[in-house]
């Protein structure tokens, strides 16, 4: 599957000047993204925090689920899709509204789930993915002695996990730094300048610092609801979050995830970045 592009309406600024939607991209509309207001599904994720006391993450700690078993593909509609969306939300993924429509938000949640389960990510939800939804495993803990509230970014699997009270409450597909050296020209501080770098997302232990609401313009493009944690590197929403590292170094998130994350993630929260993506 290629990139996922998000066509937005009602946002606080343009996606990126001259940005083109990648060929073969999946596109869907997201409305009302003027800031960090909760989107559909935010209450479900937040409810997992309230109900997580004493819960054990892992196969034995999740509520039972009986899969419909129907093979689903992007664009599918109906009760089986709604069951998929409800189960993903219950497990901490963010498939958007449980409206029975298999669109872009549900797709990126499926990708995240499949990657955590060790399944090659695909848009098709078939027998293996349904079985995993019935008997899911928790994300692999990267920092076993980390604080109860923290973010873990797994560069190997390209997944981000937000923990609260030691429980994974939000699990998302990401796209991190491509690792490909770049040279970009942009007008910054009133004059045309050249910017170059290695497009890496450095591993290490950091903390969330400042943030911006809505679209934030940087010299490398537009970031949606960025939450910075390592200098100019941030967790942020993007219009393209493909199945491979593609950013200049930031951690790209699907737009619907970036819409709710600021309301769940405060300042000074540890962010642990581990692993390395193998192409």
Coordinates of C-alpha atoms in Angstrom, one line a residue:
X1 CA 0.0 0.0 0.0
X2 CA 1.3 3.5 -0.8
X3 CA 0.9 6.7 1.0
X4 CA -2.2 7.9 2.7
X5 CA -3.2 11.5 1.8
X6 CA -5.7 13.5 3.9
X7 CA -7.8 16.1 2.2
X8 CA -8.8 18.6 4.9
X9 CA -11.5 21.2 5.3
X10 CA -11.8 23.9 7.9
X11 CA -8.1 23.6 8.9
X12 CA -6.1 26.6 10.2
X13 CA -3.8 26.7 7.2
X14 CA -2.7 25.0 4.0
X15 CA -1.1 21.6 4.0
X16 CA 2.1 22.6 2.3
X17 CA 2.7 25.0 -0.5
X18 CA 2.7 23.1 -3.8
X19 CA 2.3 19.7 -2.0
X20 CA 1.1 17.0 -4.3
X21 CA -0.9 13.9 -3.4
X22 CA 1.3 10.9 -4.1
X23 CA 0.3 8.6 -6.9
X24 CA -1.9 5.7 -5.6
X25 CA -2.6 7.5 -2.3
X26 CA -5.7 6.9 -0.3
X27 CA -7.4 10.2 0.3
X28 CA -10.2 11.1 2.7
X29 CA -11.8 14.3 4.0
X30 CA -11.3 15.5 7.6
X31 CA -13.4 18.4 8.7
X32 CA -13.3 20.7 11.7
X33 CA -9.6 20.5 12.3
X34 CA -9.0 24.1 13.4
X35 CA -7.2 23.0 16.6
X36 CA -6.9 20.3 19.1
X37 CA -10.6 19.8 19.6
X38 CA -11.5 16.1 20.2
X39 CA -12.7 14.1 17.2
X40 CA -14.9 11.1 17.1
X41 CA -13.3 8.3 19.1
X42 CA -11.5 10.5 21.6
X43 CA -13.9 9.6 24.3
X44 CA -13.5 5.9 23.6
X45 CA -9.7 6.2 24.0
X46 CA -10.0 8.4 27.1
X47 CA -12.5 5.9 28.6
X48 CA -9.8 3.2 28.5
X49 CA -7.7 5.4 30.8
X50 CA -10.5 5.6 33.3
X51 CA -11.2 1.9 33.1
X52 CA -7.5 0.8 33.0
X53 CA -6.9 0.6 36.7
X54 CA -5.9 -2.9 37.6
X55 CA -6.1 -4.0 33.9
X56 CA -3.2 -6.1 32.6
X57 CA -2.2 -5.2 29.0
X58 CA -1.8 -8.3 27.0
X59 CA -3.8 -11.1 25.6
X60 CA -5.6 -11.9 28.9
X61 CA -6.4 -8.3 29.7
X62 CA -8.6 -7.5 26.8
X63 CA -12.4 -8.0 26.6
X64 CA -13.6 -10.9 24.4
X65 CA -14.5 -10.3 20.8
X66 CA -16.0 -12.5 18.1
X67 CA -14.8 -11.6 14.7
X68 CA -17.4 -11.4 11.8
X69 CA -14.8 -13.2 9.7
X70 CA -15.9 -11.3 6.5
X71 CA -12.9 -10.2 4.4
X72 CA -12.9 -6.4 4.2
X73 CA -11.2 -4.1 1.8
X74 CA -10.7 -0.4 1.6
X75 CA -14.1 1.2 0.7
X76 CA -16.2 -1.5 2.4
X77 CA -19.3 -0.6 4.3
X78 CA -21.5 -2.3 6.8
X79 CA -21.8 -4.0 10.1
X80 CA -18.5 -5.9 9.8
X81 CA -16.6 -2.6 9.3
X82 CA -18.4 -1.1 12.3
X83 CA -17.4 -4.2 14.4
X84 CA -13.8 -3.7 13.2
X85 CA -13.8 0.0 14.2
X86 CA -15.3 -0.7 17.6
X87 CA -12.7 -3.4 18.4
X88 CA -9.8 -1.2 17.3
X89 CA -11.0 1.6 19.5
X90 CA -11.4 -0.8 22.4
X91 CA -7.8 -1.8 22.0
X92 CA -6.5 1.7 21.9
X93 CA -6.2 2.3 18.2
X94 CA -7.8 5.3 16.5
X95 CA -9.9 4.3 13.5
X96 CA -12.0 7.4 13.4
X97 CA -15.8 7.3 13.8
X98 CA -17.4 3.9 14.1
X99 CA -19.6 4.7 11.1
X100 CA -19.3 1.4 9.2
X101 CA -17.2 2.9 6.4
X102 CA -13.7 1.6 5.8
X103 CA -11.8 4.8 5.0
X104 CA -8.4 6.3 5.5
X105 CA -8.6 6.7 9.3
X106 CA -9.6 3.1 9.7
X107 CA -6.9 2.0 7.3
X108 CA -4.1 3.6 9.3
X109 CA -5.5 2.1 12.5
X110 CA -5.5 -1.3 10.8
X111 CA -1.9 -0.8 9.8
X112 CA -0.9 0.0 13.3
X113 CA -2.7 -3.0 14.7
X114 CA -1.2 -5.3 12.1
X115 CA 2.3 -4.1 12.8
X116 CA 2.0 -4.6 16.5
X117 CA 0.7 -8.1 15.9
X118 CA 3.6 -9.0 13.6
X119 CA 1.4 -9.0 10.5
X120 CA 2.6 -7.4 7.3
X121 CA 0.4 -4.2 7.0
X122 CA -2.2 -4.3 4.3
X123 CA -5.5 -2.7 3.6
X124 CA -7.2 -6.1 3.5
X125 CA -8.7 -7.4 6.8
X126 CA -8.8 -11.2 6.4
X127 CA -8.6 -14.3 8.5
X128 CA -5.2 -13.6 10.2
X129 CA -6.1 -10.1 11.2
X130 CA -9.5 -11.2 12.5
X131 CA -7.9 -13.9 14.6
X132 CA -5.4 -11.3 16.0
X133 CA -8.4 -9.0 16.9
X134 CA -9.9 -11.9 18.8
X135 CA -6.7 -12.6 20.7
X136 CA -4.6 -9.4 20.5
X137 CA -1.1 -8.9 21.9
X138 CA -0.1 -5.6 23.6
X139 CA 2.6 -3.5 21.9
X140 CA 6.1 -4.5 22.9
X141 CA 7.3 -2.4 25.8
X142 CA 10.5 -0.5 24.7
X143 CA 11.3 1.0 28.2
X144 CA 10.2 -1.5 30.8
X145 CA 11.2 0.8 33.7
X146 CA 9.8 3.9 32.1
X147 CA 7.3 6.2 33.8
X148 CA 3.7 5.1 33.9
X149 CA 2.8 8.0 31.6
X150 CA 5.1 8.2 28.6
X151 CA 5.4 7.9 24.8
X152 CA 7.3 5.2 23.1
X153 CA 8.2 5.5 19.4
X154 CA 9.2 2.3 17.7
X155 CA 11.2 3.2 14.6
X156 CA 11.5 -0.5 13.6
X157 CA 7.7 -1.1 13.5
X158 CA 6.9 2.5 12.7
X159 CA 4.4 2.7 15.6
X160 CA 3.9 5.2 18.5
X161 CA 2.3 4.2 21.8
X162 CA 1.0 6.6 24.5
X163 CA 1.0 5.0 28.0
X164 CA -1.1 6.1 30.9
X165 CA -0.9 4.3 34.3
X166 CA 1.3 1.9 32.5
X167 CA -1.5 1.0 30.0
X168 CA -1.3 1.6 26.2
X169 CA -4.2 4.0 25.6
X170 CA -3.3 5.3 22.2
X171 CA -1.5 3.3 19.5
X172 CA -0.8 4.8 16.1
X173 CA 0.9 4.2 12.8
X174 CA 3.7 6.7 12.1
X175 CA 6.2 7.7 9.5
X176 CA 9.6 8.9 10.9
X177 CA 12.7 10.3 9.3
X178 CA 13.6 8.8 5.9
X179 CA 17.4 8.8 6.6
X180 CA 17.9 10.2 3.1
X181 CA 20.0 13.4 3.1
X182 CA 18.0 16.4 1.9
X183 CA 18.6 19.9 0.7
X184 CA 15.6 22.3 0.7
X185 CA 15.2 25.9 -0.3
X186 CA 12.7 28.1 1.5
X187 CA 12.0 31.7 2.2
X188 CA 12.6 32.1 6.0
X189 CA 12.9 35.2 8.0
X190 CA 12.3 37.2 4.9
X191 CA 15.0 35.8 2.7
X192 CA 15.6 32.7 0.6
X193 CA 17.8 30.2 2.5
X194 CA 19.1 26.6 2.0
X195 CA 18.5 23.9 4.6
X196 CA 20.1 20.5 4.6
X197 CA 20.3 17.5 6.9
X198 CA 20.2 13.7 7.2
X199 CA 16.4 13.3 7.7
X200 CA 17.0 11.2 10.8
X201 CA 14.8 10.7 13.8
X202 CA 17.4 10.2 16.5
X203 CA 16.9 7.5 19.1
X204 CA 17.1 8.6 22.8
X205 CA 15.2 9.8 25.8
X206 CA 13.4 13.1 25.6
X207 CA 10.5 15.1 27.0
X208 CA 7.6 16.9 25.4
X209 CA 8.2 20.7 25.3
X210 CA 6.3 23.4 23.4
X211 CA 3.5 22.9 21.0
X212 CA 1.4 24.7 18.5
X213 CA -2.3 24.5 17.7
X214 CA -3.5 23.9 14.2
X215 CA -1.1 24.3 11.3
X216 CA 2.4 25.4 12.2
X217 CA 4.8 26.6 9.5
X218 CA 8.4 25.5 9.7
X219 CA 11.1 26.0 7.1
X220 CA 10.6 22.4 6.0
X221 CA 6.9 22.5 5.6
X222 CA 3.6 22.6 7.5
X223 CA 3.1 20.6 10.8
X224 CA -0.4 19.9 12.2
X225 CA -0.8 20.2 16.0
X226 CA 2.9 19.7 16.6
X227 CA 4.2 18.5 20.0
X228 CA 8.0 19.0 20.1
X229 CA 10.2 16.7 22.1
X230 CA 13.7 17.0 20.6
X231 CA 14.7 20.5 19.4
X232 CA 12.8 21.0 16.1
X233 CA 11.6 17.4 16.0
X234 CA 7.9 16.9 16.8
X235 CA 5.0 14.5 16.8
X236 CA 2.6 16.0 14.3
X237 CA -0.2 15.4 11.9
X238 CA 0.6 15.2 8.2
X239 CA -1.3 14.8 5.0
X240 CA 0.9 11.9 3.9
X241 CA 1.8 9.1 6.4
X242 CA 3.1 6.2 4.2
X243 CA 4.2 2.8 5.2
X244 CA 7.8 3.8 5.2
X245 CA 9.9 6.5 6.8
X246 CA 9.4 9.7 4.7
X247 CA 9.8 12.7 7.0
X248 CA 12.7 15.1 7.5
X249 CA 13.1 13.8 11.0
X250 CA 9.7 14.4 12.7
X251 CA 7.3 11.7 13.6
X252 CA 4.3 12.0 11.3
X253 CA 0.9 10.9 12.6
X254 CA -2.4 10.4 10.8
X255 CA -4.5 13.6 11.0
X256 CA -7.2 12.1 13.2
X257 CA -4.6 11.0 15.7
X258 CA -3.0 14.4 15.7
X259 CA -6.4 15.9 16.4
X260 CA -6.8 14.2 19.7
X261 CA -3.2 13.7 20.9
X262 CA -2.7 17.3 22.3
X263 CA -5.7 16.7 24.7
X264 CA -4.1 13.5 26.0
X265 CA -0.4 14.4 26.1
X266 CA 0.9 17.1 28.4
X267 CA 4.2 19.0 28.7
X268 CA 7.2 17.3 30.2
X269 CA 6.1 13.8 29.4
X270 CA 8.9 11.3 28.6
X271 CA 9.3 10.4 24.9
X272 CA 11.5 7.3 24.2
X273 CA 12.6 6.7 20.7
X274 CA 14.0 3.2 19.9
X275 CA 14.9 1.0 17.0
X276 CA 15.7 1.4 13.3
X277 CA 13.7 0.8 10.2
X278 CA 15.0 -1.8 7.8
X279 CA 14.0 -1.3 4.2

